[in-house]
C-alpha cells in the first residue's frame, strides 16, 4: 500500500523514525531532491492511524516540491509529520527531549531534508532542533516573520493578474476584497493601498479590521458579506476552503488571488471557476514569499535578496495567467504542469 502511494505521487523517499526514550514517532517524506535539498515544515498532529499520517506527509511533501519549483528555488519538496499522542499536551511533557530526538532523525538524512516550523511547532521547537542538527531553518536567529514577504509576493501576483486578466497596467483604482487581515492580509492591504487599490476588508477580529481600515481607508464588511462584494479581485487571506460550493456562486469578482493555503475546497471547484471565467491564482504559487524568505537562510540570509526573489512571483503568476487565458484550463492544473516542467529540467545555475 505504501509503495502504491509513493508510485502514484511520483516519489521519492519516505523515512520513518522512532525514539523509545521520548515516544517520538515521526515520518519524513522527501518527494523530490532533483533541484536541491528538500525543504518543508514539521507538523505535529494526533493522527487517528498511520495511514492518515502517511497520507498527510506524502501529499504535503509533494505540494512543497511544486511550491519550491515554481518559486524558482534550488530546493525539492519535503515534509515531516510527528504523530503525537495526547501526552504532548500534559504538564511535565519533556518537549526538549522530544524535539532533540526529532532533530537527530533529521540529522541522519545528512541535509537532504531541511526542516522548519509548521502547524503545531514553534520557533522555540526549531531552536531545540538546532542544538542537534544544522539542517533546520526559521530558528529565532533566522529570517524572522515571513508574513511581509508573503504579502509582497501576493501583491506582485495581483499585479500580474491585473495585467493579464483585467488588462490593467497598474493597481490604481482596482477594487480588491481581502478576507482576513491578520499577519499576511494586513500587510497585503497596506501594500495594495500604497499602490492605489480600493479595498473592502473583513475579519472575525473587530479590532484588527478597524485598525487596517484606519490605515488603508478600506471599506469594512462582515465575514459573510465579503463573498458578495462586487470587486475586481477577491483575496482570501484567512483559512483554507474559502471557495466552496456554497460561496462560489456568490462571488462577483473577475479573479481570486490571495495568500491563504488550500483556498479551493476541491479540484472540482477549480474547474468550475475556469468554466465561469474567474481566474484563480494557485495558492502555492502566489503565497511562496514566506518560503522564499526562509530558504534564503541556506545561502546566508539577506532580506533584500529575499524581497527581490519574492517580487519574481509576478512573472510566475503572469505565465500561469497567460497559459490559462490561451487554453481555458484551470490555473491549478497549469501550475502543477509548470512545476513538473521545472523539476524535469533539473537544477539551473543560480543567479
Ligand atoms: P493570521 O492568523 O495572522 O491571519 C488570519 C486572519 O484571518 C486573522 O486575522 C483571523 O481573525 C482572520 N479570520 C479567521 N477566520 C476568518 C473568516 N471566516 N473570515 C474573515 N477573517 C477570518 O494568519 P496569516 O499568517 O496571516 O495566514 C493567513 C493565511 O495565509 C493562512 O491560510 C496561512 O496558511 C497562509 N499563509 C501564510 C503565510 C505566512 O507567511 N504567514 C505563508 C503562506 C501561507
XYZ file of C-alpha atoms and ligand atoms in Angstrom, residues 67 145-151 179-186 202-205 208 223 226 236-240 259-262 287-291, ligand 1:
81
model
C 5.815 25.220 -4.475
C 8.457 36.792 10.428
C 7.676 35.527 6.887
C 4.368 37.383 6.521
C 5.685 40.664 4.971
C 7.426 38.579 2.273
C 4.302 36.510 1.667
C 2.287 39.727 1.317
C -10.858 38.191 3.503
C -8.804 38.106 6.718
C -6.455 40.957 7.655
C -4.121 39.096 10.027
C -0.360 38.862 9.563
C -0.377 38.448 5.762
C -3.746 40.051 4.932
C -2.864 43.165 6.965
C -13.487 41.601 6.599
C -12.124 39.767 9.636
C -13.611 37.945 12.611
C -11.408 40.132 14.821
C -7.861 44.106 13.645
C -17.201 37.949 7.281
C -17.298 39.637 1.884
C -8.615 35.018 0.577
C -6.112 35.546 3.414
C -7.831 33.703 6.273
C -8.471 29.957 6.466
C -8.411 27.176 3.866
C -2.356 34.174 0.337
C -4.367 31.519 2.198
C -3.354 27.878 1.808
C -5.775 25.418 0.193
C 1.930 32.671 -1.433
C 5.522 31.418 -1.790
C 7.123 34.628 -0.429
C 7.442 33.183 3.075
C 9.131 30.044 1.770
P -3.231 35.042 10.786
O -3.822 34.120 11.791
O -2.273 36.089 11.236
O -4.411 35.791 9.995
C -5.603 35.186 9.637
C -6.712 36.218 9.839
O -7.945 35.682 9.357
C -6.946 36.564 11.315
O -6.949 37.971 11.462
C -8.298 35.951 11.625
O -9.015 36.678 12.601
C -8.948 36.026 10.276
N -10.070 35.106 10.062
C -10.261 33.864 10.544
N -11.425 33.356 10.085
C -11.966 34.302 9.278
C -13.148 34.350 8.494
N -14.015 33.348 8.448
N -13.392 35.475 7.785
C -12.524 36.520 7.804
N -11.385 36.513 8.540
C -11.113 35.415 9.258
O -2.571 34.096 9.668
P -1.582 34.510 8.495
O -0.193 34.165 8.871
O -1.899 35.886 8.036
O -2.004 33.471 7.371
C -3.182 33.646 6.609
C -3.268 32.531 5.596
O -2.142 32.568 4.722
C -3.298 31.116 6.175
O -4.099 30.303 5.346
C -1.853 30.676 6.061
O -1.734 29.263 6.000
C -1.454 31.318 4.744
N -0.031 31.536 4.584
C 0.640 32.324 5.468
C 1.995 32.543 5.298
C 2.750 33.478 6.194
O 3.826 33.947 5.805
N 2.233 33.797 7.386
C 2.751 31.912 4.199
C 1.916 31.150 3.284
C 0.592 30.957 3.515
